[in-house]
Coordinates of C-alpha atoms in Angstrom, one line a residue:
M757 CA 0.0 0.0 0.0
E758 CA 1.9 3.0 -1.2
K759 CA -0.4 6.0 -0.7
V760 CA -3.6 6.7 1.3
T761 CA -6.0 9.6 1.4
L762 CA -6.6 11.0 4.9
I763 CA -9.2 13.5 6.2
A764 CA -8.3 15.6 9.2
T765 CA -11.7 16.9 10.5
A766 CA -11.8 20.4 12.0
T767 CA -14.1 22.7 13.9
M768 CA -15.5 25.4 11.6
G769 CA -12.9 28.3 11.5
L770 CA -9.9 26.1 12.3
E771 CA -9.4 24.5 8.8
A772 CA -6.5 26.8 7.8
L773 CA -4.7 26.0 11.0
V774 CA -5.2 22.3 10.6
A775 CA -3.9 22.6 7.0
R776 CA -0.8 24.5 8.2
E777 CA -0.1 21.7 10.7
V778 CA -0.5 19.0 8.0
K779 CA 2.0 20.9 5.8
D780 CA 4.4 21.4 8.7
L781 CA 4.4 17.5 8.9
G782 CA 5.8 17.5 5.4
Y783 CA 2.6 16.6 3.4
E784 CA 2.1 18.8 0.4
E785 CA -1.0 17.4 -1.4
V786 CA -3.5 19.3 0.9
Q787 CA -7.1 20.3 0.1
V788 CA -9.0 22.5 2.4
E789 CA -12.9 22.4 2.7
N790 CA -15.4 23.4 5.3
G791 CA -14.8 21.3 8.3
K792 CA -12.0 19.1 6.9
V793 CA -8.6 19.0 5.4
T794 CA -7.8 16.2 2.9
F795 CA -4.3 15.1 2.1
T796 CA -2.5 12.2 0.4
A797 CA 0.4 10.6 2.1
D798 CA 2.3 7.4 2.9
V799 CA 0.6 5.1 5.5
S800 CA 3.1 6.3 8.1
A801 CA 1.1 9.6 8.1
I802 CA -1.7 7.9 10.1
P803 CA 0.4 7.6 13.3
R804 CA 2.2 10.9 12.7
A805 CA -1.0 12.9 12.1
N806 CA -2.7 11.4 15.1
L807 CA 0.2 12.1 17.4
W808 CA 1.0 15.6 16.2
L809 CA -2.1 17.5 15.1
R810 CA -3.1 19.9 17.8
T811 CA -6.2 21.5 16.2
A812 CA -7.8 18.6 14.3
D813 CA -10.7 16.7 15.8
R814 CA -9.8 13.3 14.3
V815 CA -8.0 11.6 11.4
K816 CA -10.1 9.5 9.0
L817 CA -8.9 7.1 6.3
K818 CA -10.8 7.7 3.1
I819 CA -11.8 4.4 1.4
G820 CA -13.9 5.9 -1.4
E821 CA -16.2 8.7 -2.6
F822 CA -19.0 8.6 -5.2
K823 CA -22.5 9.9 -6.1
A824 CA -25.4 8.0 -4.7
Y825 CA -29.0 8.8 -5.5
T826 CA -30.5 5.4 -4.7
F827 CA -30.0 2.7 -2.1
D828 CA -29.0 0.3 -4.9
E829 CA -26.3 2.7 -6.0
L830 CA -25.0 3.1 -2.5
F831 CA -24.9 -0.7 -2.0
E832 CA -23.2 -1.6 -5.3
K833 CA -20.6 1.2 -5.1
T834 CA -19.8 0.5 -1.5
K835 CA -19.4 -3.2 -2.2
A836 CA -16.9 -2.4 -5.0
L837 CA -14.5 -0.6 -2.7
P838 CA -11.4 -2.5 -1.4
W839 CA -12.6 -3.1 2.2
P840 CA -10.7 -6.4 2.6
D841 CA -7.4 -4.6 2.0
F842 CA -8.0 -2.7 5.2
I843 CA -10.3 -4.7 7.4
P844 CA -9.1 -8.2 8.6
V845 CA -11.4 -11.2 8.7
D846 CA -11.8 -11.0 12.6
A847 CA -12.4 -7.2 12.7
E848 CA -15.3 -5.5 14.5
F849 CA -16.6 -3.0 12.0
P850 CA -19.7 -1.0 13.1
V851 CA -21.1 1.7 10.8
I852 CA -22.1 5.2 11.7
G853 CA -23.5 7.8 9.4
K854 CA -24.8 11.3 8.6
S855 CA -26.7 12.8 5.7
V856 CA -27.0 16.5 4.7
K857 CA -29.0 17.8 1.7
S858 CA -29.1 14.4 0.1
Q859 CA -31.9 12.2 -1.4
L860 CA -30.8 9.3 0.8
F861 CA -31.8 11.1 4.1
S862 CA -32.5 8.1 6.3
V863 CA -29.2 7.6 8.2
S864 CA -30.2 4.3 9.7
D865 CA -31.0 2.8 6.3
C866 CA -27.7 4.1 4.8
Q867 CA -25.8 2.5 7.7
A868 CA -27.5 -0.8 7.3
I869 CA -26.9 -0.8 3.5
V870 CA -23.2 0.0 3.9
K871 CA -22.8 -2.7 6.6
K872 CA -24.4 -5.2 4.3
A873 CA -22.2 -4.1 1.3
V874 CA -19.0 -4.4 3.3
V875 CA -20.0 -7.8 4.6
E876 CA -20.6 -8.9 1.0
S877 CA -17.2 -7.6 -0.1
M878 CA -15.5 -9.4 2.8
K879 CA -17.4 -12.7 2.0
K880 CA -16.1 -12.6 -1.5
R881 CA -12.5 -12.2 -0.5
H882 CA -12.4 -14.5 2.5
N883 CA -14.9 -17.1 1.2
I884 CA -16.8 -17.3 4.5
E885 CA -20.4 -16.6 5.4
W886 CA -20.2 -15.4 9.0
F887 CA -17.9 -12.8 10.8
D888 CA -17.6 -13.0 14.5
E889 CA -16.3 -9.5 14.8
D890 CA -14.3 -10.2 17.9
G891 CA -11.0 -8.6 16.8
P892 CA -9.6 -5.1 16.2
Y893 CA -12.0 -2.2 16.0
Y894 CA -12.5 -0.5 12.6
R895 CA -15.4 2.1 12.7
I896 CA -16.8 2.9 9.3
E897 CA -18.6 6.2 8.5
V898 CA -20.9 6.9 5.6
A899 CA -21.2 10.6 5.2
L900 CA -23.6 11.9 2.6
H901 CA -23.5 15.6 1.5
K902 CA -25.4 16.8 -1.6
D903 CA -25.7 13.2 -2.8
V904 CA -22.0 12.5 -2.6
A905 CA -21.2 9.6 -0.3
T906 CA -17.8 9.5 1.4
L907 CA -16.8 6.3 3.1
T908 CA -14.1 6.4 5.8
L909 CA -12.4 4.5 8.6
D910 CA -11.8 6.4 11.9
T911 CA -8.1 6.0 12.8
S912 CA -8.2 8.0 16.0
G913 CA -10.8 6.4 18.2
V914 CA -11.4 8.8 21.0
G915 CA -11.4 12.4 19.6
L916 CA -8.0 14.1 19.3
H917 CA -9.0 16.7 21.9
K918 CA -8.7 14.0 24.5
R919 CA -5.0 14.4 25.3
G920 CA -5.0 12.2 28.4
Y921 CA -4.2 14.8 31.0
R922 CA -7.6 16.2 31.9
Y923 CA -9.4 13.6 34.0
L924 CA -11.4 16.3 35.8
H925 CA -12.7 19.6 34.6
N926 CA -15.0 22.5 35.5
E927 CA -18.5 23.2 34.2
A928 CA -17.7 24.7 30.9
P929 CA -14.3 23.3 29.8
L930 CA -12.5 24.7 26.8
K931 CA -11.8 22.0 24.3
E932 CA -8.1 21.3 24.1
T933 CA -8.1 21.6 20.3
L934 CA -9.6 25.1 20.5
A935 CA -7.2 26.1 23.3
A936 CA -4.3 25.1 21.1
A937 CA -5.7 27.0 18.2
M938 CA -6.1 30.1 20.3
I939 CA -2.4 30.0 21.3
M940 CA -1.3 29.2 17.7
L941 CA -3.2 32.3 16.5
T942 CA -1.1 34.6 18.7
T943 CA 2.5 35.8 18.3
W944 CA 3.7 33.9 21.4
K945 CA 7.1 32.4 21.4
P946 CA 8.5 30.2 24.3
E947 CA 10.9 32.9 25.3
R948 CA 8.1 35.3 26.2
P949 CA 5.7 35.2 29.2
F950 CA 2.3 33.6 28.8
A951 CA -0.7 34.1 31.0
D952 CA -4.3 33.0 31.3
P953 CA -6.3 35.0 33.9
F954 CA -9.4 32.6 33.6
C955 CA -7.5 29.3 33.7
G956 CA -10.4 27.1 34.8
S957 CA -9.1 23.5 34.7
G958 CA -5.8 24.7 33.2
T959 CA -6.3 23.8 29.5
L960 CA -4.7 27.0 28.0
P961 CA -1.6 27.0 30.2
I962 CA -1.1 23.2 29.7
E963 CA -1.5 23.5 25.9
A964 CA 0.9 26.4 25.9
A965 CA 3.5 24.3 27.8
M966 CA 3.1 21.5 25.2
I967 CA 3.6 23.9 22.3
G968 CA 6.5 25.7 24.1
Q969 CA 8.4 22.5 24.5
N970 CA 7.3 21.0 21.2
I971 CA 5.6 18.1 22.9
A972 CA 3.2 16.2 20.6
P973 CA -0.4 16.4 21.9
G974 CA -0.9 12.7 21.4
F975 CA 2.2 11.6 23.3
N976 CA 0.3 10.4 26.4
R977 CA -2.6 8.5 24.8
E978 CA -3.6 5.5 22.7
F979 CA -5.2 5.4 19.2
V980 CA -7.6 2.8 17.8
S981 CA -5.4 2.2 14.7
E982 CA -2.3 1.2 16.7
N983 CA -3.0 -2.5 16.1
W984 CA -4.2 -2.2 12.4
H985 CA -2.2 -4.8 10.3
F986 CA -1.7 -2.6 7.2
I987 CA 0.1 0.1 9.3
G988 CA 2.2 -2.2 11.4
Q989 CA 3.9 -1.8 14.8
A990 CA 7.1 -0.5 13.3
K991 CA 5.5 2.6 11.9
W992 CA 3.9 3.4 15.2
D993 CA 7.2 2.8 17.0
L994 CA 9.0 5.1 14.6
A995 CA 6.4 7.9 15.0
R996 CA 6.6 7.7 18.8
Q997 CA 10.4 7.8 18.6
E998 CA 10.1 11.0 16.5
V999 CA 7.8 12.5 19.1
E1000 CA 10.4 11.8 21.8
D1001 CA 13.3 13.1 19.6
M1002 CA 11.5 16.3 18.7
A1003 CA 10.5 17.3 22.3
N1004 CA 12.5 20.1 23.9
Y1005 CA 12.1 19.3 27.6
D1006 CA 14.9 21.8 28.5
Q1007 CA 13.1 24.8 27.1
P1008 CA 12.4 27.2 30.1
L1009 CA 8.9 28.6 30.1
D1010 CA 7.2 31.5 32.0
I1011 CA 3.5 30.4 32.1
L1012 CA 1.0 31.6 34.6
G1013 CA -2.7 30.6 35.1
T1014 CA -5.0 32.5 37.5
D1015 CA -8.6 32.1 38.5
I1016 CA -11.0 33.7 41.0
D1017 CA -12.1 30.2 42.2
H1018 CA -9.7 28.3 44.4
R1019 CA -11.3 25.0 43.3
S1020 CA -10.4 25.7 39.7
V1021 CA -6.8 26.5 40.7
D1022 CA -6.5 23.2 42.5
L1023 CA -8.0 21.4 39.5
A1024 CA -5.6 23.1 37.1
Q1025 CA -2.6 22.2 39.3
N1026 CA -3.7 18.5 39.3
N1027 CA -4.2 18.5 35.5
A1028 CA -0.8 20.1 35.0
K1029 CA 0.9 17.5 37.2
E1030 CA -0.9 14.7 35.1
A1031 CA 0.5 16.3 31.9
G1032 CA 4.0 16.5 33.4
F1033 CA 4.1 20.2 33.9
G1034 CA 3.6 20.4 37.7
E1035 CA 6.8 22.3 38.2
L1036 CA 6.7 24.3 35.0
I1037 CA 3.4 26.2 35.3
T1038 CA 2.5 28.6 38.1
F1039 CA -1.2 28.7 39.2
K1040 CA -2.6 31.4 41.6
Q1041 CA -6.0 32.4 42.9
M1042 CA -6.7 35.9 41.8
Q1043 CA -9.4 38.3 40.6
V1044 CA -8.9 39.7 37.2
K1045 CA -8.8 43.3 38.4
D1046 CA -5.9 42.3 40.6
F1047 CA -3.9 40.7 37.8
R1048 CA -0.3 41.8 37.6
H1049 CA 2.8 40.3 35.9
R1050 CA 6.5 41.4 36.2
G1051 CA 7.3 40.2 32.7
K1052 CA 7.3 42.4 29.7
Y1053 CA 6.1 41.8 26.1
G1054 CA 4.0 38.8 27.2
I1055 CA 1.0 37.2 25.6
L1056 CA -2.3 37.0 27.6
V1057 CA -4.9 34.6 26.3
G1058 CA -8.3 34.4 28.1
N1059 CA -11.6 32.6 27.8
P1060 CA -13.7 34.6 30.3
P1061 CA -17.4 33.9 31.2
Y1062 CA -19.6 35.1 28.4
G1063 CA -22.8 36.1 30.4
E1064 CA -24.9 33.7 28.4
R1065 CA -27.0 32.7 31.5
I1066 CA -29.9 34.9 32.6
G1067 CA -28.8 37.4 35.3
E1068 CA -25.1 37.0 34.7
L1069 CA -24.6 39.7 32.0
N1070 CA -24.3 42.7 34.3
E1071 CA -21.7 40.9 36.5
V1072 CA -19.8 39.8 33.4
E1073 CA -19.8 43.3 31.9
R1074 CA -18.4 44.7 35.1
M1075 CA -15.6 42.2 35.0
Y1076 CA -14.9 43.1 31.3
R1077 CA -14.6 46.8 32.3
D1078 CA -12.2 45.9 35.2
M1079 CA -10.3 43.8 32.8
G1080 CA -9.9 46.6 30.2
K1081 CA -8.7 49.1 32.9
T1082 CA -6.3 46.6 34.5
F1083 CA -4.7 45.3 31.3
Q1084 CA -4.3 48.7 29.7
Q1085 CA -2.8 50.2 32.9
H1086 CA -0.5 47.3 34.0
L1087 CA 0.2 45.3 30.9
D1088 CA 1.0 48.1 28.4
T1089 CA 3.7 46.0 26.6
W1090 CA 1.6 42.9 26.4
S1091 CA -0.6 41.5 23.6
V1092 CA -4.1 40.4 24.8
Y1093 CA -6.3 37.8 23.1
I1094 CA -9.9 37.3 24.5
L1095 CA -12.5 34.8 23.3
T1096 CA -16.2 35.7 24.0
S1097 CA -19.6 35.5 22.5
H1098 CA -20.5 39.0 23.9
E1099 CA -21.1 41.1 20.8
G1100 CA -20.5 44.4 22.5
F1101 CA -17.2 43.3 24.1
E1102 CA -15.1 46.1 22.7
N1103 CA -17.3 48.8 24.0
V1104 CA -17.4 47.3 27.5
Y1105 CA -13.7 46.5 27.5
G1106 CA -13.0 50.1 26.5
K1107 CA -10.8 49.5 23.4
K1108 CA -11.3 48.4 19.8
A1109 CA -9.5 45.2 18.9
T1110 CA -6.6 45.3 16.4
K1111 CA -8.2 42.3 14.8
K1112 CA -11.0 39.8 15.5
R1113 CA -11.7 36.4 14.2
K1114 CA -14.8 34.2 14.3
L1115 CA -14.4 30.9 16.1
Y1116 CA -16.8 28.3 17.4
N1117 CA -16.6 27.2 21.0
G1118 CA -18.7 24.1 20.8
N1119 CA -21.9 25.2 18.9
L1120 CA -21.5 28.8 20.2
K1121 CA -20.4 31.4 17.8
T1122 CA -17.7 33.5 19.4
D1123 CA -15.2 36.2 18.4
Y1124 CA -11.5 36.1 19.2
Y1125 CA -10.5 39.7 20.0
Q1126 CA -6.8 40.4 19.4
Y1127 CA -5.1 43.4 20.9
F1128 CA -1.5 43.6 19.6
G1129 CA 1.1 45.1 21.9
P1130 CA 4.5 46.6 20.9
R1131 CA 7.0 44.2 19.5
P1132 CA 9.8 43.2 22.0
P1133 CA 13.2 44.8 21.3
R1134 CA 15.4 42.6 19.1
Q1135 CA 17.9 40.6 21.0
E1136 CA 21.5 41.4 20.3

């Protein structure tokens, strides 16, 4: 098997970042569409993409794509795909599905037809009538969009945002993939201070530490495709060795996370220890109006409360006003990046953003307000 086509799925608004990450891994044949980045690569890209992609949701292996207006068409064209090349005789292969703007709108029927078609394809190759499905796990997805059916195998298993360090979290946790994206959209470099004044369970500071020391986000977890025969253990071992070789554990970092709630601070400290950054990240209990930092030319990234709940808006707006005064007075050399769904944020904060970008926090449309500070003086 020389080349495979992979799809790195992405939250709306993060596709360009995912594409940049894919190219940084050395893959050039990259196509960007809404919600996904498709690329062609050697099979070794499956372990590498799963281990390294910080902003993608999962990595899927594309088996085939075709137009399907009838159930017969879906069955015959699915059956013609090379399923036995990928799925072994003892595999467990459930089918999930989705359908958008397509004539075949019954997802359950599409799933059943695809399952039957794959079984028929496997029967023909292996010359047996019954599959016990008690071996490795290969989840098939049939995704119909405008009558085009895309058939994939999920290579990730649990979503890529599950890094393995956050066993506990607060009420509204920031997804790790979005946190990484927020940091990657800043001008932060590991030599500069980094701060999050609304650290919650510590996701932003921990993701910053991983980026700062070039630690692959998947270094501490497992993937469903690790025991797939056509990839092989050697490729996974090589990819994990690359992760170890590329990490810069000696890179010093100045990362601070603060929160008004002492329980969140305790939670963040525990998660940082789990990720291996217990000694590297500082956490403190602090109100945002009391936030201070001795460092210069730092990067502050925050995901404050949005005031979405009834009765919270006045309190949140008061905090935004305090935040604007504090940051402008005490962090005059810093760059500030704030994510919120509050459409009048700039007015309440007291300053127009240098730039803003639309991002989705779950299903909630938010804006990422970016306030650029002065550039640090060049080092001699």
